[in-house]
Amino acid sequence: MDSPHRPPPHKGRGAVSNLKQRFERHSVEVFDDGWGTLEEEAPPLQTTVTPDPARSIITRNDSPDIGFSQSINPYRGCEHGCIYCFARPTHAYLNLSPGLDFETRLFYKQDAAALLERELRRPGYRCEPIMLGASTDPYQPVEKELRVTRGILEVLARFRHPVGIVTKGTLVERDLDLLAKMARDDLVQVFISLTSLRNAIKRTLEPRAASPARRLELVRRLSAAGVPVGVLVAPVIPVITDGELDAILAAAADAGARMAGYVLLRLPHEVKDLFREWLDAHHPLKAAHVMSLIRQARGGKDYDSRWGLRQRGTGEYADMLAQRFRLACKRHGLNRREDGGLNTGAFRPPPAAGDQLPLWG
């Protein structure tokens, strides 16, 4: 049952509200005026897309618990609307809410391909794998028209630059021509994010993302094209999705996945309050149990941001989850052998327009 002091969720959206962001000094509260307006279904929210001027495109990090040092995020915000997205708080830096604003007010880097080519041609550039979509999905619905991710991949393919991709978007299939070619030189790996196999959960948890069956089909098609593909069970949500861990890994392996990973639900900054709203709206009878297990795995808090612990958690519940994942991977033949990894030795900047060709090959 919906709270008497909160309007019902917007159909097709993950966040229940436009929660106040942490830098705001003032907030607005909804209250019941006695006329039943809070019980009315809210009108559909429209998505706006705005160019995001940028001077550079590659983001660098030195986090010791992340397996890459370079990433590119073609978009800010994500229309998939996943309520658990740890990137939601970044919208606060734009003076927007990490709630509904994050999934309806999107920004795209229109000069991404040109900026990337310029950075890759710098004399001191050192080739290291780039992660595409480390924060927001590079294949969210607006990519179909904007083709920002496609432009980035075209540059990376010409420069023979290695890339990893994490997505739950079906548009990755559009770029199979590039991905298959890059895979032949060990220049690409793709991870498909899969949180649940149940459509009923997906519809509220990830309202505008592809269905679980469609994502498994992506795994099949990528694998059939020779693209190294894995599945990322992220996040694992106590009580809500944790019971599906083995089934997800089994289905992924059957579809052709070779690799797998998982992340325990993370609730940084505003995400913890947005997630509580989601629980109250969609799983009110389970909310207390869910939050209890989260705190058990986070040292008694909603979130523990310490490196090395934020992805997996600590304590009995976290240890049990890690053991289940390890045994399931062994049972289904995932992560069975060490791949050679992405190939950085093939990096070759092609001649730029106007460059003089060498006299000798």
Tab-separated table of C-alpha atoms in Angstrom:
chain	number	residue	atom	x	y	z
A	1	MET	CA	0.000	0.000	0.000
A	2	ASP	CA	1.315	3.450	-0.851
A	3	SER	CA	2.145	5.821	1.961
A	4	PRO	CA	-0.700	8.329	2.622
A	5	HIS	CA	1.897	11.098	2.445
A	6	ARG	CA	3.548	10.073	-0.804
A	7	PRO	CA	2.147	10.022	-4.349
A	8	PRO	CA	2.138	6.684	-6.175
A	9	PRO	CA	5.191	5.860	-8.317
A	10	HIS	CA	5.395	7.180	-11.863
A	11	LYS	CA	4.686	4.373	-14.287
A	12	GLY	CA	7.838	3.361	-16.154
A	13	ARG	CA	10.185	5.226	-13.808
A	14	GLY	CA	12.422	3.835	-11.085
A	15	ALA	CA	12.586	6.654	-8.551
A	16	VAL	CA	9.448	7.430	-6.595
A	17	SER	CA	10.270	11.128	-6.176
A	18	ASN	CA	12.624	13.946	-7.024
A	19	LEU	CA	14.401	13.645	-3.723
A	20	LYS	CA	16.231	16.707	-2.444
A	21	GLN	CA	19.894	16.556	-3.424
A	22	ARG	CA	22.535	16.962	-0.756
A	23	PHE	CA	23.669	20.470	-1.806
A	24	GLU	CA	20.192	22.044	-1.708
A	25	ARG	CA	19.323	24.407	1.120
A	26	HIS	CA	15.556	24.248	0.603
A	27	SER	CA	13.195	21.374	-0.040
A	28	VAL	CA	9.551	20.862	-0.952
A	29	GLU	CA	7.337	18.321	0.788
A	30	VAL	CA	4.172	16.745	-0.593
A	31	PHE	CA	1.252	16.788	1.825
A	32	ASP	CA	-2.293	15.434	1.745
A	33	ASP	CA	-4.785	18.263	1.224
A	34	GLY	CA	-7.738	15.974	1.835
A	35	TRP	CA	-8.918	15.940	-1.783
A	36	GLY	CA	-7.348	12.635	-2.725
A	37	THR	CA	-4.807	14.147	-5.101
A	38	LEU	CA	-2.001	11.955	-3.743
A	39	GLU	CA	-3.896	8.866	-4.883
A	40	GLU	CA	-4.070	10.025	-8.501
A	41	GLU	CA	-1.637	8.542	-11.008
A	42	ALA	CA	1.012	11.089	-11.915
A	43	PRO	CA	1.200	12.229	-15.545
A	44	PRO	CA	3.971	10.670	-17.668
A	45	LEU	CA	7.356	12.339	-17.344
A	46	GLN	CA	9.063	13.481	-20.514
A	47	THR	CA	12.769	12.893	-21.109
A	48	THR	CA	14.939	15.832	-22.142
A	49	VAL	CA	18.388	15.439	-23.699
A	50	THR	CA	20.929	18.286	-23.647
A	51	PRO	CA	24.436	18.570	-25.119
A	52	ASP	CA	27.167	18.422	-22.484
A	53	PRO	CA	30.206	20.478	-23.567
A	54	ALA	CA	33.449	18.805	-22.497
A	55	ARG	CA	37.135	19.585	-22.892
A	56	SER	CA	38.248	15.981	-22.378
A	57	ILE	CA	36.567	12.601	-22.596
A	58	ILE	CA	38.736	10.056	-20.735
A	59	THR	CA	38.240	9.884	-16.958
A	60	ARG	CA	41.086	8.449	-14.899
A	61	ASN	CA	40.957	6.838	-11.464
A	62	ASP	CA	43.395	5.229	-9.060
A	63	SER	CA	40.888	3.286	-6.943
A	64	PRO	CA	42.629	0.078	-5.816
A	65	ASP	CA	39.434	-2.029	-5.945
A	66	ILE	CA	38.518	-1.180	-9.546
A	67	GLY	CA	40.103	-3.187	-12.326
A	68	PHE	CA	40.579	-0.311	-14.770
A	69	SER	CA	42.278	3.082	-14.679
A	70	GLN	CA	40.504	4.770	-17.614
A	71	SER	CA	36.826	5.114	-18.461
A	72	ILE	CA	34.473	7.002	-20.749
A	73	ASN	CA	30.862	7.852	-19.957
A	74	PRO	CA	29.085	9.142	-23.071
A	75	TYR	CA	26.035	10.193	-21.049
A	76	ARG	CA	25.121	11.822	-17.750
A	77	GLY	CA	21.946	10.388	-16.307
A	78	CYS	CA	20.327	7.189	-17.543
A	79	GLU	CA	16.840	6.565	-18.868
A	80	HIS	CA	16.929	2.907	-17.810
A	81	GLY	CA	15.854	4.238	-14.407
A	82	CYS	CA	17.517	1.581	-12.226
A	83	ILE	CA	16.663	2.591	-8.675
A	84	TYR	CA	19.923	1.196	-7.284
A	85	CYS	CA	22.287	3.070	-9.641
A	86	PHE	CA	25.307	4.289	-7.672
A	87	ALA	CA	25.785	7.086	-10.251
A	88	ARG	CA	22.559	8.843	-9.275
A	89	PRO	CA	24.283	11.189	-6.771
A	90	THR	CA	26.381	12.694	-9.590
A	91	HIS	CA	23.312	14.616	-10.780
A	92	ALA	CA	23.600	16.717	-7.633
A	93	TYR	CA	26.695	18.334	-9.169
A	94	LEU	CA	24.392	19.620	-11.925
A	95	ASN	CA	22.005	21.074	-9.309
A	96	LEU	CA	19.501	18.359	-10.217
A	97	SER	CA	17.882	15.616	-8.174
A	98	PRO	CA	19.392	12.112	-8.157
A	99	GLY	CA	15.766	10.932	-8.215
A	100	LEU	CA	13.497	11.413	-11.212
A	101	ASP	CA	15.790	14.080	-12.698
A	102	PHE	CA	18.552	11.495	-13.093
A	103	GLU	CA	16.399	9.360	-15.398
A	104	THR	CA	14.567	12.145	-17.257
A	105	ARG	CA	17.113	14.972	-17.654
A	106	LEU	CA	19.949	13.487	-19.671
A	107	PHE	CA	23.143	15.015	-21.055
A	108	TYR	CA	25.296	13.708	-23.903
A	109	LYS	CA	28.861	14.450	-24.942
A	110	GLN	CA	28.315	15.379	-28.566
A	111	ASP	CA	32.030	15.818	-29.366
A	112	ALA	CA	33.091	12.561	-27.702
A	113	ALA	CA	34.650	10.926	-30.772
A	114	ALA	CA	36.696	14.001	-31.752
A	115	LEU	CA	37.850	14.551	-28.169
A	116	LEU	CA	38.869	10.907	-27.848
A	117	GLU	CA	40.889	10.964	-31.069
A	118	ARG	CA	42.696	14.084	-29.893
A	119	GLU	CA	43.578	12.503	-26.551
A	120	LEU	CA	44.759	9.253	-28.115
A	121	ARG	CA	47.101	11.177	-30.442
A	122	ARG	CA	48.892	13.002	-27.652
A	123	PRO	CA	52.606	12.101	-27.687
A	124	GLY	CA	52.634	11.049	-24.053
A	125	TYR	CA	49.484	8.922	-24.153
A	126	ARG	CA	49.957	5.494	-22.562
A	127	CYS	CA	47.592	2.798	-23.796
A	128	GLU	CA	45.573	1.134	-21.032
A	129	PRO	CA	42.141	-0.481	-21.418
A	130	ILE	CA	39.235	1.953	-21.371
A	131	MET	CA	36.011	0.980	-19.624
A	132	LEU	CA	32.974	2.215	-21.532
A	133	GLY	CA	29.978	2.855	-19.326
A	134	ALA	CA	31.578	2.537	-15.903
A	135	SER	CA	29.001	4.942	-14.476
A	136	THR	CA	25.956	5.274	-16.761
A	137	ASP	CA	24.916	2.888	-19.523
A	138	PRO	CA	26.510	3.643	-22.916
A	139	TYR	CA	23.640	1.855	-24.666
A	140	GLN	CA	20.630	3.503	-23.065
A	141	PRO	CA	17.690	4.268	-25.401
A	142	VAL	CA	18.849	7.735	-26.568
A	143	GLU	CA	21.970	6.144	-28.086
A	144	LYS	CA	19.813	4.894	-30.964
A	145	GLU	CA	19.538	8.436	-32.364
A	146	LEU	CA	22.610	10.137	-30.900
A	147	ARG	CA	25.157	7.361	-31.696
A	148	VAL	CA	27.735	8.798	-29.288
A	149	THR	CA	28.879	5.347	-28.181
A	150	ARG	CA	29.089	4.176	-31.784
A	151	GLY	CA	31.390	7.105	-32.607
A	152	ILE	CA	33.650	6.280	-29.649
A	153	LEU	CA	33.902	2.632	-30.700
A	154	GLU	CA	34.782	3.612	-34.263
A	155	VAL	CA	37.719	5.660	-32.973
A	156	LEU	CA	38.886	2.869	-30.647
A	157	ALA	CA	38.688	0.339	-33.489
A	158	ARG	CA	40.761	2.546	-35.824
A	159	PHE	CA	43.397	3.063	-33.130
A	160	ARG	CA	43.331	-0.639	-32.177
A	161	HIS	CA	42.673	0.392	-28.591
A	162	PRO	CA	41.346	-2.140	-26.028
A	163	VAL	CA	37.952	-1.502	-24.431
A	164	GLY	CA	35.690	-3.126	-21.875
A	165	ILE	CA	31.934	-2.531	-21.967
A	166	VAL	CA	29.308	-2.917	-19.251
A	167	THR	CA	25.694	-2.591	-20.372
A	168	LYS	CA	22.158	-3.863	-20.078
A	169	GLY	CA	21.150	-2.178	-23.342
A	170	THR	CA	20.160	-4.124	-26.457
A	171	LEU	CA	21.761	-1.530	-28.743
A	172	VAL	CA	25.135	-3.195	-28.170
A	173	GLU	CA	23.946	-5.690	-30.773
A	174	ARG	CA	23.966	-2.910	-33.390
A	175	ASP	CA	27.737	-2.630	-33.027
A	176	LEU	CA	28.537	-6.312	-33.479
A	177	ASP	CA	30.390	-5.506	-36.698
A	178	LEU	CA	32.974	-3.473	-34.785
A	179	LEU	CA	33.025	-5.675	-31.690
A	180	ALA	CA	33.564	-8.915	-33.602
A	181	LYS	CA	36.451	-7.395	-35.533
A	182	MET	CA	38.071	-6.029	-32.373
A	183	ALA	CA	37.581	-9.354	-30.588
A	184	ARG	CA	39.805	-11.109	-33.104
A	185	ASP	CA	42.724	-9.067	-31.749
A	186	ASP	CA	41.687	-9.336	-28.074
A	187	LEU	CA	40.624	-5.694	-28.025
A	188	VAL	CA	37.181	-6.021	-26.400
A	189	GLN	CA	35.253	-7.692	-23.608
A	190	VAL	CA	31.542	-7.136	-22.908
A	191	PHE	CA	29.721	-7.672	-19.623
A	192	ILE	CA	25.929	-7.795	-19.629
A	193	SER	CA	24.402	-6.609	-16.371
A	194	LEU	CA	21.700	-9.009	-15.140
A	195	THR	CA	20.048	-8.442	-11.777
A	196	SER	CA	17.045	-10.762	-11.878
A	197	LEU	CA	15.433	-13.335	-14.170
A	198	ARG	CA	11.935	-12.206	-13.184
A	199	ASN	CA	10.089	-9.653	-15.303
A	200	ALA	CA	7.926	-8.600	-12.355
A	201	ILE	CA	11.009	-7.458	-10.441
A	202	LYS	CA	12.622	-5.894	-13.506
A	203	ARG	CA	9.587	-3.710	-14.236
A	204	THR	CA	10.013	-1.670	-11.045
A	205	LEU	CA	13.722	-2.189	-10.347
A	206	GLU	CA	14.964	-1.337	-13.878
A	207	PRO	CA	11.792	-0.060	-15.576
A	208	ARG	CA	13.205	0.949	-18.972
A	209	ALA	CA	15.904	-1.680	-19.353
A	210	ALA	CA	15.608	-4.764	-21.554
A	211	SER	CA	13.903	-7.868	-20.206
A	212	PRO	CA	16.028	-10.595	-18.586
A	213	ALA	CA	15.326	-12.947	-21.517
A	214	ARG	CA	16.441	-10.294	-24.001
A	215	ARG	CA	19.684	-9.735	-22.106
A	216	LEU	CA	20.430	-13.459	-22.149
A	217	GLU	CA	19.842	-13.354	-25.897
A	218	LEU	CA	22.480	-10.609	-26.084
A	219	VAL	CA	24.916	-12.943	-24.333
A	220	ARG	CA	24.156	-15.644	-26.909
A	221	ARG	CA	24.632	-13.349	-29.896
A	222	LEU	CA	27.829	-11.785	-28.605
A	223	SER	CA	29.261	-15.208	-27.830
A	224	ALA	CA	28.255	-16.555	-31.238
A	225	ALA	CA	30.037	-13.609	-32.879
A	226	GLY	CA	33.263	-14.473	-31.022
A	227	VAL	CA	33.082	-11.575	-28.568
A	228	PRO	CA	34.276	-12.530	-25.056
A	229	VAL	CA	31.191	-11.981	-22.916
A	230	GLY	CA	30.428	-12.188	-19.234
A	231	VAL	CA	27.557	-11.451	-16.907
A	232	LEU	CA	27.628	-8.992	-14.028
A	233	VAL	CA	25.105	-9.760	-11.292
A	234	ALA	CA	24.901	-6.226	-10.028
A	235	PRO	CA	23.609	-5.441	-7.632
A	236	VAL	CA	22.698	-8.414	-5.505
A	237	ILE	CA	19.822	-7.158	-3.319
A	238	PRO	CA	19.189	-9.014	-0.063
A	239	VAL	CA	15.786	-10.746	0.075
A	240	ILE	CA	14.696	-9.255	-3.276
A	241	THR	CA	17.152	-10.871	-5.742
A	242	ASP	CA	19.840	-12.738	-3.763
A	243	GLY	CA	17.989	-16.040	-4.060
A	244	GLU	CA	18.453	-15.929	-7.857
A	245	LEU	CA	22.257	-15.806	-7.858
A	246	ASP	CA	22.810	-19.438	-8.886
A	247	ALA	CA	19.995	-19.390	-11.455
A	248	ILE	CA	21.349	-16.227	-13.100
A	249	LEU	CA	24.844	-17.690	-13.396
A	250	ALA	CA	23.473	-20.965	-14.752
A	251	ALA	CA	21.402	-19.156	-17.394
A	252	ALA	CA	24.345	-16.944	-18.360
A	253	ALA	CA	26.697	-19.902	-18.744
A	254	ASP	CA	24.124	-21.740	-20.837
A	255	ALA	CA	23.891	-18.664	-23.104
A	256	GLY	CA	27.655	-18.632	-23.668
A	257	ALA	CA	29.057	-16.392	-20.942
A	258	ARG	CA	32.655	-17.143	-20.000
A	259	MET	CA	33.090	-14.714	-17.128
A	260	ALA	CA	31.012	-13.492	-14.197
A	261	GLY	CA	31.140	-10.990	-11.380
A	262	TYR	CA	28.811	-9.615	-8.734
A	263	VAL	CA	28.403	-6.514	-6.583
A	264	LEU	CA	26.478	-6.254	-3.347
A	265	LEU	CA	23.943	-3.401	-3.337
A	266	ARG	CA	25.631	-0.042	-2.754
A	267	LEU	CA	23.701	2.879	-1.219
A	268	PRO	CA	25.913	5.990	-1.351
A	269	HIS	CA	24.557	9.477	-0.591
A	270	GLU	CA	20.981	9.974	-1.845
A	271	VAL	CA	20.664	6.415	-3.187
A	272	LYS	CA	19.915	5.085	0.295
A	273	ASP	CA	16.837	7.313	0.652
A	274	LEU	CA	15.673	6.679	-2.915
A	275	PHE	CA	16.003	2.941	-2.345
A	276	ARG	CA	14.017	3.141	0.892
A	277	GLU	CA	11.247	4.975	-0.977
A	278	TRP	CA	11.284	2.231	-3.612
A	279	LEU	CA	11.054	-0.473	-0.949
A	280	ASP	CA	8.145	1.274	0.781
A	281	ALA	CA	6.316	1.613	-2.542
A	282	HIS	CA	6.920	-1.875	-3.957
A	283	HIS	CA	7.979	-4.205	-1.109
A	284	PRO	CA	6.748	-2.649	2.154
A	285	LEU	CA	6.517	-5.970	4.022
A	286	LYS	CA	10.109	-6.857	3.151
A	287	ALA	CA	11.669	-3.421	3.693
A	288	ALA	CA	12.812	-3.920	7.284
A	289	HIS	CA	14.370	-7.306	6.503
A	290	VAL	CA	16.173	-5.962	3.435
A	291	MET	CA	17.681	-3.016	5.290
A	292	SER	CA	18.644	-5.234	8.238
A	293	LEU	CA	20.722	-7.521	6.012
A	294	ILE	CA	22.284	-4.552	4.245
A	295	ARG	CA	23.415	-3.090	7.567
A	296	GLN	CA	24.766	-6.466	8.661
A	297	ALA	CA	26.972	-6.453	5.570
A	298	ARG	CA	27.952	-2.789	5.951
A	299	GLY	CA	29.234	-2.677	9.505
A	300	GLY	CA	25.898	-1.562	10.939
A	301	LYS	CA	25.451	1.278	8.435
A	302	ASP	CA	23.500	1.675	5.212
A	303	TYR	CA	26.767	1.922	3.296
A	304	ASP	CA	30.485	1.413	3.816
A	305	SER	CA	32.537	3.210	1.158
A	306	ARG	CA	35.935	1.799	2.116
A	307	TRP	CA	38.005	0.454	-0.765
A	308	GLY	CA	38.046	-3.296	-0.958
A	309	LEU	CA	34.803	-3.567	1.030
A	310	ARG	CA	32.278	-1.448	-0.879
A	311	GLN	CA	31.773	-4.015	-3.658
A	312	ARG	CA	31.330	-7.103	-1.460
A	313	GLY	CA	30.561	-6.087	2.126
A	314	THR	CA	31.669	-7.838	5.321
A	315	GLY	CA	30.203	-10.199	7.898
A	316	GLU	CA	28.342	-13.501	7.738
A	317	TYR	CA	25.835	-12.523	5.053
A	318	ALA	CA	28.529	-11.098	2.767
A	319	ASP	CA	30.751	-14.144	3.321
A	320	MET	CA	27.881	-16.496	2.517
A	321	LEU	CA	27.154	-14.567	-0.690
A	322	ALA	CA	30.805	-14.743	-1.744
A	323	GLN	CA	30.896	-18.496	-1.125
A	324	ARG	CA	27.678	-19.066	-3.075
A	325	PHE	CA	29.051	-17.058	-5.996
A	326	ARG	CA	32.356	-18.926	-6.005
A	327	LEU	CA	30.706	-22.351	-5.904
A	328	ALA	CA	28.144	-21.417	-8.569
A	329	CYS	CA	30.890	-20.200	-10.918
A	330	LYS	CA	32.776	-23.474	-10.440
A	331	ARG	CA	29.627	-25.509	-11.000
A	332	HIS	CA	28.727	-23.696	-14.218
A	333	GLY	CA	32.236	-23.359	-15.652
A	334	LEU	CA	32.532	-19.583	-15.280
A	335	ASN	CA	35.850	-17.852	-14.584
A	336	ARG	CA	37.368	-21.286	-15.095
A	337	ARG	CA	40.534	-20.189	-16.833
A	338	GLU	CA	42.567	-17.040	-16.922
A	339	ASP	CA	42.040	-15.145	-20.146
A	340	GLY	CA	44.971	-13.285	-21.583
A	341	GLY	CA	43.116	-10.050	-20.901
A	342	LEU	CA	42.813	-7.119	-23.233
A	343	ASN	CA	45.631	-6.500	-25.682
A	344	THR	CA	47.390	-3.152	-25.210
A	345	GLY	CA	50.275	-4.022	-27.536
A	346	ALA	CA	48.187	-3.603	-30.694
A	347	PHE	CA	47.627	0.143	-30.140
A	348	ARG	CA	48.554	2.056	-33.300
A	349	PRO	CA	47.376	5.634	-33.971
A	350	PRO	CA	46.445	5.764	-37.676
A	351	PRO	CA	47.820	8.580	-39.850
A	352	ALA	CA	45.962	11.823	-39.278
A	353	ALA	CA	44.652	13.920	-42.140
A	354	GLY	CA	47.592	15.763	-43.693
A	355	ASP	CA	50.248	13.517	-42.152
A	356	GLN	CA	53.153	12.561	-44.407
A	357	LEU	CA	53.304	8.812	-44.951
A	358	PRO	CA	56.589	7.053	-44.095
A	359	LEU	CA	58.929	6.307	-47.019
A	360	TRP	CA	59.574	2.784	-45.762
A	361	GLY	CA	57.011	0.275	-44.483
